[in-house]
Tab-separated table of C-alpha atoms in Angstrom:
chain	number	residue	atom	x	y	z
A	89	MET	CA	-2.771	-0.392	61.328
A	90	ALA	CA	-0.107	2.025	60.139
A	91	ASP	CA	1.003	-0.256	57.302
A	92	ARG	CA	-2.517	-0.457	55.852
A	93	PHE	CA	-2.928	3.291	56.177
A	94	PHE	CA	0.316	4.138	54.357
A	95	GLN	CA	0.042	1.374	51.789
A	96	GLY	CA	-3.042	2.910	50.216
A	97	TYR	CA	-1.078	6.068	49.419
A	98	VAL	CA	1.916	4.077	48.222
A	99	TYR	CA	-0.318	2.283	45.693
A	100	GLN	CA	-1.485	5.628	44.336
A	101	LEU	CA	2.039	7.038	44.006
A	102	GLN	CA	4.050	4.066	42.796
A	103	GLY	CA	3.032	4.614	39.170
A	104	SER	CA	4.683	8.058	39.253
A	105	ILE	CA	7.918	7.060	41.014
A	106	SER	CA	10.272	4.729	39.218
A	107	ARG	CA	12.247	3.686	42.297
A	108	THR	CA	11.488	1.571	45.326
A	109	PHE	CA	10.156	3.735	48.140
A	110	GLY	CA	8.157	3.406	51.339
A	111	VAL	CA	7.716	4.383	54.976
A	112	ILE	CA	9.624	3.199	58.045
A	113	ASP	CA	8.879	3.617	61.736
A	114	ASN	CA	11.130	3.081	64.759
A	115	LYS	CA	11.687	-0.602	64.014
A	116	GLU	CA	10.748	-1.675	60.513
A	117	ILE	CA	9.453	-0.922	57.036
A	118	VAL	CA	5.697	-0.453	57.498
A	119	SER	CA	4.804	0.266	53.865
A	120	CYS	CA	6.624	-0.113	50.571
A	121	SER	CA	6.155	-0.146	46.793
A	122	ASN	CA	7.899	-3.521	46.921
A	123	GLN	CA	5.584	-5.420	49.251
A	124	GLU	CA	8.180	-8.119	49.900
A	125	LEU	CA	10.180	-5.606	51.939
A	126	ILE	CA	7.316	-4.785	54.342
A	127	GLY	CA	8.229	-5.941	57.824
A	128	ASN	CA	12.000	-5.885	57.245
A	129	ARG	CA	14.025	-4.397	60.067
A	130	ASN	CA	15.488	-0.933	59.672
A	131	PRO	CA	19.143	-0.740	58.690
A	132	PHE	CA	19.545	1.693	61.600
A	133	GLN	CA	17.630	2.791	64.690
A	134	LEU	CA	15.447	5.664	63.523
A	135	MET	CA	14.450	6.609	67.057
A	136	SER	CA	18.068	7.164	68.112
A	137	HIS	CA	19.212	8.597	64.767
A	138	ARG	CA	19.710	12.339	65.011
A	139	THR	CA	17.776	13.887	62.188
A	140	VAL	CA	16.270	17.213	61.325
A	141	GLU	CA	12.745	17.292	59.974
A	142	ASN	CA	12.566	18.560	56.369
A	143	GLU	CA	16.165	17.542	55.665
A	144	CYS	CA	17.227	14.485	53.653
A	145	PHE	CA	19.938	12.105	54.799
A	146	SER	CA	21.418	8.939	53.360
A	147	VAL	CA	22.098	5.592	54.998
A	148	GLY	CA	23.380	2.704	52.905
A	149	ASN	CA	21.749	2.743	49.483
A	150	ASN	CA	18.679	4.757	50.470
A	151	THR	CA	17.740	8.397	51.026
A	152	TYR	CA	15.513	9.215	54.017
A	153	ARG	CA	13.471	12.146	55.212
A	154	MET	CA	11.573	12.476	58.497
A	155	PHE	CA	7.969	13.641	58.315
A	156	TYR	CA	6.562	12.945	61.783
A	157	GLU	CA	7.816	12.295	65.297
A	158	ASN	CA	6.804	12.531	68.914
A	159	SER	CA	8.146	10.980	72.093
A	160	PHE	CA	6.851	7.524	71.126
A	161	VAL	CA	7.191	7.111	67.387
A	162	LYS	CA	9.052	8.398	64.366
A	163	PHE	CA	8.114	8.033	60.722
A	164	ALA	CA	10.325	8.680	57.705
A	165	VAL	CA	10.023	8.095	53.971
A	166	PHE	CA	12.820	6.327	52.130
A	167	VAL	CA	13.700	6.194	48.434
A	168	GLU	CA	16.123	3.892	46.700
A	169	GLY	CA	19.341	5.728	45.767
A	170	THR	CA	21.442	8.524	47.231
A	171	ASP	CA	21.493	10.953	44.304
A	172	LYS	CA	19.671	14.220	43.684
A	173	VAL	CA	16.659	12.460	42.182
A	174	ALA	CA	16.244	10.330	45.309
A	175	GLU	CA	16.320	13.506	47.444
A	176	GLU	CA	13.643	15.100	45.270
A	177	TYR	CA	11.434	12.042	45.521
A	178	ALA	CA	11.947	11.896	49.305
A	179	THR	CA	11.036	15.573	49.586
A	180	ILE	CA	7.834	15.122	47.565
A	181	LEU	CA	6.817	12.033	49.566
A	182	SER	CA	7.459	13.686	52.917
A	183	VAL	CA	5.270	16.621	51.913
A	184	CYS	CA	2.477	14.195	50.946
A	185	PHE	CA	2.635	12.348	54.253
A	186	THR	CA	3.089	15.483	56.367
A	187	GLY	CA	-0.412	16.469	55.282
A	188	MET	CA	-1.654	13.564	57.355
A	189	LYS	CA	-0.356	15.078	60.594
A	190	SER	CA	-3.817	15.253	62.151
A	191	TYR	CA	-4.084	11.486	61.721
A	192	PHE	CA	-0.855	10.938	63.648
A	193	GLU	CA	-1.845	13.405	66.356
A	194	GLU	CA	-5.037	11.453	66.895
A	195	LYS	CA	-3.316	8.085	66.880
A	196	TYR	CA	-0.234	8.954	68.949
A	197	ASN	CA	-1.387	11.710	71.313
A	198	ARG	CA	-1.744	10.116	74.743
A	199	HIS	CA	-3.871	12.851	76.251
A	200	LEU	CA	-6.227	12.859	73.288
A	201	PHE	CA	-6.443	9.086	73.637
A	202	TYR	CA	-7.511	9.408	77.279
A	203	LYS	CA	-10.033	12.128	76.436
A	204	ASN	CA	-11.606	9.993	73.737
A	205	LEU	CA	-11.558	7.017	76.096
A	206	PHE	CA	-13.454	8.981	78.751
A	207	LEU	CA	-15.925	10.392	76.217
A	208	GLU	CA	-16.375	6.888	74.793
A	209	THR	CA	-15.605	7.956	71.234
A	210	ILE	CA	-13.208	5.027	70.731
A	211	LEU	CA	-14.551	1.673	69.631
A	212	PRO	CA	-13.996	-0.937	72.374
A	213	GLY	CA	-11.988	-3.075	69.976
A	214	ASP	CA	-9.613	-0.189	69.222
A	215	ILE	CA	-8.738	0.664	72.820
A	216	ASN	CA	-6.077	-2.004	73.277
A	217	VAL	CA	-4.643	-1.383	69.797
A	218	ARG	CA	-4.309	2.359	70.378
A	219	ALA	CA	-2.857	1.837	73.862
A	220	ASN	CA	-0.266	-0.601	72.530
A	221	MET	CA	0.737	1.856	69.799
A	222	MET	CA	1.562	4.424	72.508
A	223	LYS	CA	3.128	1.861	74.847
A	224	ILE	CA	0.464	2.391	77.492
A	225	PRO	CA	0.235	-0.697	79.748
A	226	LEU	CA	-3.133	-2.410	79.395
A	227	LEU	CA	-3.286	-4.086	82.802
A	228	LYS	CA	-2.141	-1.741	85.537
A	229	PRO	CA	-3.992	-0.481	88.649
A	230	ARG	CA	-4.975	3.150	88.052
A	231	VAL	CA	-7.309	5.734	89.539
A	232	VAL	CA	-8.675	9.026	88.203
A	233	PHE	CA	-8.480	12.278	90.169
A	234	LEU	CA	-10.613	15.126	88.830
A	235	LEU	CA	-9.452	18.583	89.926
A	236	ARG	CA	-12.126	21.186	89.189
A	237	PHE	CA	-11.031	24.820	89.111
A	238	PRO	CA	-13.056	27.969	88.419
A	239	ARG	CA	-11.002	28.066	85.225
A	240	VAL	CA	-7.832	26.344	83.991
A	241	ASP	CA	-5.064	28.665	82.805
A	242	THR	CA	-3.323	27.293	79.721
A	243	GLN	CA	-0.033	28.672	81.082
A	244	TRP	CA	-0.052	26.417	84.121
A	245	ASP	CA	2.618	23.711	84.249
A	246	LEU	CA	0.347	20.905	85.402
A	247	GLY	CA	3.229	18.459	85.718
A	248	LEU	CA	4.383	20.305	88.839
A	249	LEU	CA	1.361	18.980	90.723
A	250	PHE	CA	3.003	15.598	91.206
A	251	SER	CA	6.688	16.362	90.649
A	252	ASN	CA	7.421	16.375	94.384
A	253	THR	CA	4.889	13.828	95.574
A	254	GLU	CA	6.160	11.184	97.984
A	255	LYS	CA	3.829	8.605	96.441
A	256	PRO	CA	5.812	6.488	93.946
A	257	GLY	CA	4.295	5.659	90.583
A	258	LYS	CA	3.544	7.137	87.203
A	259	TYR	CA	1.106	9.923	86.463
A	260	GLU	CA	-0.687	11.374	83.453
A	261	ILE	CA	-2.163	14.853	83.682
A	262	PHE	CA	-4.028	17.026	81.184
A	263	SER	CA	-6.876	19.511	80.854
A	264	MET	CA	-10.177	17.817	80.108
A	265	THR	CA	-12.290	20.981	79.882
A	266	GLU	CA	-11.920	24.688	80.640
A	267	THR	CA	-12.418	23.912	84.342
A	268	ASP	CA	-11.396	20.272	84.787
A	269	VAL	CA	-7.913	18.800	85.071
A	270	ILE	CA	-7.574	15.013	84.959
A	271	LEU	CA	-4.785	13.258	86.834
A	272	ILE	CA	-4.407	9.526	86.269
A	273	ALA	CA	-2.250	7.839	88.891
A	274	GLU	CA	-0.839	4.330	88.855
A	275	THR	CA	-1.432	2.726	92.243
A	276	ARG	CA	-1.437	-0.629	93.943
A	277	SER	CA	-4.607	-2.659	93.583
A	278	ASN	CA	-4.934	-2.663	97.378
A	279	THR	CA	-4.319	1.060	97.882
A	280	SER	CA	-6.602	2.103	100.748
A	281	ARG	CA	-9.275	4.799	100.706
A	282	GLU	CA	-7.224	6.726	103.221
A	283	GLU	CA	-4.196	6.729	100.918
A	284	LEU	CA	-6.306	7.946	97.987
A	285	ASP	CA	-7.763	10.698	100.178
A	286	GLU	CA	-4.238	11.744	101.170
A	287	MET	CA	-3.203	11.886	97.511
A	288	GLY	CA	-6.257	13.967	96.642
A	289	CYS	CA	-5.492	16.409	99.453
A	290	TYR	CA	-1.859	16.580	98.345
A	291	PHE	CA	-2.772	17.465	94.756
A	292	GLN	CA	-5.283	20.016	95.992
A	293	LYS	CA	-2.727	21.654	98.288
A	294	ALA	CA	-0.066	21.637	95.559
A	295	ALA	CA	-2.501	23.325	93.142
A	296	SER	CA	-3.277	25.989	95.717
A	297	GLU	CA	0.412	26.723	96.273
A	298	LEU	CA	1.358	26.641	92.573
A	299	PHE	CA	-1.626	28.332	90.966
A	300	GLY	CA	-3.153	30.316	93.801
A	301	VAL	CA	-6.500	28.499	93.628
A	302	SER	CA	-7.679	25.363	95.417
A	303	PRO	CA	-9.778	22.988	93.300
A	304	VAL	CA	-12.499	20.674	94.506
A	305	THR	CA	-11.338	17.118	93.894
A	306	GLY	CA	-13.249	13.982	92.955
A	307	ILE	CA	-11.659	10.529	93.260
A	308	GLY	CA	-12.870	7.516	91.282
A	309	SER	CA	-12.355	3.826	92.015
A	310	ILE	CA	-9.159	1.906	91.300
A	311	VAL	CA	-9.419	-0.114	88.087
A	312	THR	CA	-6.953	-2.644	86.721
A	313	ASP	CA	-7.798	-2.624	82.996
A	314	ILE	CA	-7.333	0.330	80.637
A	315	ARG	CA	-10.826	-0.355	79.276
A	316	GLN	CA	-12.309	0.299	82.739
A	317	LEU	CA	-10.623	3.672	83.190
A	318	ALA	CA	-13.633	5.541	81.784
A	319	GLU	CA	-15.682	4.213	84.728
A	320	SER	CA	-13.238	5.701	87.227
A	321	TYR	CA	-13.517	9.015	85.360
A	322	LYS	CA	-17.335	8.925	85.454
A	323	GLU	CA	-17.199	8.273	89.188
A	324	SER	CA	-14.882	11.247	89.753
A	325	VAL	CA	-17.367	13.462	87.883
A	326	TYR	CA	-20.314	11.983	89.758
A	327	VAL	CA	-18.920	12.624	93.235
A	328	LEU	CA	-18.514	16.326	92.533
A	329	THR	CA	-22.225	16.565	91.731
A	330	LEU	CA	-22.834	15.307	95.278
A	331	LEU	CA	-20.436	17.730	96.940
A	332	TYR	CA	-23.324	19.794	98.347
A	333	LEU	CA	-24.407	16.817	100.478
A	334	PHE	CA	-21.203	16.911	102.513
A	335	GLU	CA	-20.927	18.911	105.703
A	336	GLY	CA	-18.443	21.626	106.499
A	337	LYS	CA	-15.650	22.482	104.104
A	338	THR	CA	-15.273	19.074	102.474
A	339	SER	CA	-13.673	19.549	99.059
A	340	VAL	CA	-11.985	16.176	98.413
A	341	VAL	CA	-14.556	13.457	97.799
A	342	ASN	CA	-13.892	9.757	97.259
A	343	TYR	CA	-16.488	7.755	95.303
A	344	ASN	CA	-16.117	4.876	97.732
A	345	ARG	CA	-17.008	7.100	100.677
A	346	LEU	CA	-20.385	8.368	99.454
A	347	GLY	CA	-22.405	6.084	101.705
A	348	ILE	CA	-26.051	7.118	102.131
A	349	LYS	CA	-25.450	10.298	100.137
A	350	ARG	CA	-25.509	8.247	96.932
A	351	LEU	CA	-28.925	6.906	97.920
A	352	VAL	CA	-30.331	10.293	98.939
A	353	TYR	CA	-29.189	11.894	95.681
A	354	GLN	CA	-31.358	9.458	93.728
A	355	LEU	CA	-34.496	10.070	95.788
A	356	PRO	CA	-37.271	12.320	94.362
A	357	LEU	CA	-37.935	15.524	96.302
A	358	PRO	CA	-41.563	14.653	97.263
A	359	LEU	CA	-40.349	11.447	98.922
A	360	CYS	CA	-37.628	13.364	100.792
A	361	GLU	CA	-40.114	15.977	102.011
A	362	ALA	CA	-42.474	13.254	103.174
A	363	TYR	CA	-39.637	11.659	105.150
A	364	LEU	CA	-38.839	14.895	106.999
A	365	LYS	CA	-42.488	15.457	107.862
A	366	GLU	CA	-42.669	11.929	109.211
A	367	VAL	CA	-39.508	12.311	111.290
A	368	PHE	CA	-40.078	15.795	112.661
A	369	VAL	CA	-43.633	15.375	113.849
A	370	LYS	CA	-43.167	17.949	116.606
A	371	GLY	CA	-41.679	20.684	114.429
A	372	SER	CA	-39.741	21.359	111.240
A	373	PHE	CA	-35.995	20.912	110.770
A	374	GLU	CA	-35.700	24.696	110.518
A	375	THR	CA	-36.685	25.071	114.212
A	376	LEU	CA	-33.239	23.777	115.187
A	377	GLU	CA	-30.696	26.508	115.861
A	378	GLU	CA	-27.308	26.459	114.137
A	379	GLU	CA	-25.545	25.964	117.464
A	380	THR	CA	-27.710	22.928	118.161
A	381	LEU	CA	-27.036	21.423	114.735
A	382	GLU	CA	-23.280	21.947	115.086
A	383	THR	CA	-23.440	20.201	118.440
A	384	VAL	CA	-25.228	17.208	116.924
A	385	LYS	CA	-22.728	17.066	114.034
A	386	SER	CA	-19.812	17.003	116.477
A	387	PHE	CA	-21.591	14.346	118.541
A	388	PHE	CA	-21.900	12.161	115.435
A	389	ASP	CA	-18.282	12.815	114.424
A	390	ASN	CA	-17.196	11.534	117.821
A	391	ASN	CA	-19.228	8.329	117.549
A	392	LEU	CA	-21.858	9.436	120.105
A	393	ASN	CA	-19.167	9.896	122.757
A	394	VAL	CA	-20.412	12.547	125.208
A	395	SER	CA	-17.091	13.233	126.950
A	396	GLU	CA	-15.051	13.601	123.740
A	397	THR	CA	-17.698	15.812	122.133
A	398	ALA	CA	-17.782	18.119	125.173
A	399	ARG	CA	-13.993	18.322	125.138
A	400	GLN	CA	-13.814	19.237	121.443
A	401	LEU	CA	-16.580	21.843	121.763
A	402	TYR	CA	-14.945	23.317	124.908
A	403	ILE	CA	-18.209	23.045	126.847
A	404	HIS	CA	-19.201	21.354	130.071
A	405	ARG	CA	-20.658	17.890	129.874
A	406	ASN	CA	-23.904	19.150	131.411
A	407	THR	CA	-24.163	21.843	128.725
A	408	LEU	CA	-23.850	19.205	126.026
A	409	MET	CA	-26.507	17.054	127.692
A	410	TYR	CA	-28.818	20.084	127.856
A	411	ARG	CA	-28.411	20.702	124.103
A	412	LEU	CA	-29.058	17.057	123.228
A	413	GLU	CA	-32.100	17.052	125.454
A	414	LYS	CA	-33.306	20.140	123.591
A	415	VAL	CA	-33.043	18.230	120.306
A	416	LYS	CA	-35.148	15.439	121.819
A	417	LYS	CA	-37.774	17.940	122.983
A	418	LEU	CA	-38.026	19.635	119.564
A	419	THR	CA	-37.902	16.542	117.362
A	420	GLY	CA	-38.812	13.582	119.491
A	421	LEU	CA	-35.447	11.979	118.622
A	422	ASP	CA	-32.891	11.136	121.291
A	423	VAL	CA	-29.642	11.159	119.278
A	424	ARG	CA	-27.875	9.391	122.169
A	425	ILE	CA	-29.733	6.275	121.032
A	426	PHE	CA	-28.120	4.680	117.971
A	427	ASP	CA	-31.338	4.084	115.994
A	428	HIS	CA	-32.485	7.651	116.592
A	429	ALA	CA	-29.045	8.931	115.626
A	430	VAL	CA	-29.233	7.098	112.288
A	431	ILE	CA	-32.655	8.610	111.564
A	432	PHE	CA	-31.457	12.107	112.444
A	433	LYS	CA	-28.237	11.740	110.409
A	434	LEU	CA	-30.243	10.699	107.362
A	435	ALA	CA	-32.611	13.607	107.926
A	436	MET	CA	-29.707	16.064	107.948
A	437	VAL	CA	-28.509	14.782	104.564
A	438	ILE	CA	-32.018	14.813	103.112
A	439	HIS	CA	-32.572	18.370	104.330
A	440	ARG	CA	-29.438	19.547	102.523
A	441	HIS	CA	-30.606	17.682	99.413
A	442	ILE	CA	-34.035	19.365	99.475
A	443	ARG	CA	-32.565	22.806	100.101
A	444	TYR	CA	-30.048	22.475	97.244
A	445	LYS	CA	-32.369	20.847	94.723
A	446	GLY	CA	-35.184	23.207	95.643
A	447	ASN	CA	-32.996	26.225	94.985
A	448	ILE	CA	-32.017	24.822	91.570
A	449	SER	CA	-35.592	24.051	90.524
A	450	THR	CA	-36.863	27.488	91.550
A	451	ALA	CA	-33.930	29.456	90.112
A	452	PRO	CA	-34.804	31.635	87.086
A	453	ASP	CA	-33.570	30.495	83.708
A	454	SER	CA	-30.389	32.215	82.619
C-alpha cells in the first residue's frame, strides 16, 4: 500500500531530480525512481538508527532524511550521493512528503484505527491490511469496556486505569467521544462473566480514585477476530441504554447478563401497559409501598429463601411472611410460588420501562 502511494509522487518528481532517490521504511525500499531497487533491504536498521527529523545524514553512498515516525514505523527519503546537492535534494523531498502527514496519521494511528473500526468507516477488506501495518494481532480474544463519564478531561492519563491491574494481558485505551472512554482488553476466550464483571468494577473504581468521578460501565462480548470488535463495542453502548432497567445502584452492566431486560426494552409501551393491567387485576403497581417492593426484591435476590431474606433484612420471619401475604392480597400473586415470582419479576422490569420511557416521551423538547 505504501509503495503504491509513494511511487505516484516519485514518478512526478523523477524528471526534476537527476539522481536515484526514493523512500525507505523500517525494513526496505518501498518506492524508488529506479524500480528495480524497490523491495531491497535497507543497508541499516532505520528503526534503531538514531536520527533527528529535519536533519540529513549519510550512510554508505546515500544521503537520508527522516520525514515521519511513530512507535511503529519510520519513513525517510534517500538520495544517491553524499554531497551538498544530495542534501538539498533530500531536504526538498522530505518537505514534499511531510505534507502528507495526515495520511500517515490516518494509516498508522492505532486509536484512530479503532475509532474508524467502531464507526464502520473502514472497508471490510482494509481492516486486516491496516491492522497488519500497525502490528495489531488479527486473531486474539478481546472485549470492549465502555466507561461513560459526565465529561472526559483531556488532561487525564487514561493509561493509569490499568497500570496496576492484577489481570494480565494487553490493553488499548482512548477517548471515543467527549463522555466515552473505550478500553479494549485482551482476554482468554473462556474468560467468565464474573471475571469480566470484576474487571469492569476494577476500572470503575480506579477511575473514581484517579479522576474523582465514577463512570457507568458497559461490557461487550468477547470476540476472537479483529473484524468482530465493532460488535463488542456496539454491545457495550447498547447495555448502557438499558441501565435504567436495573435495580439499585447497578453501574457496571455486562451484555451477556441482560436477560429479560433485553426483551422488555424492545416491547412497545401499549403492550407493556396491557401486561401490567392483566397482572395486577386487583390494583395498580403503584399501590405497593416502597418497603414492600424492597422486601420482594430481597426475596428474589435470595432465591425465594424466606430465612435468608429475613436475616438480611433484620426482620422476624413472621414479619416477612406478613409482607409477602400483603403482596398476595394486593396483587393476587403469591411470590413464594415460582411461577408467580417470575410474573412479578417481569412486571417490576416492565414497570420501570414504562416509567422511564413515559417520562422521555412526555418531556418537553429542549
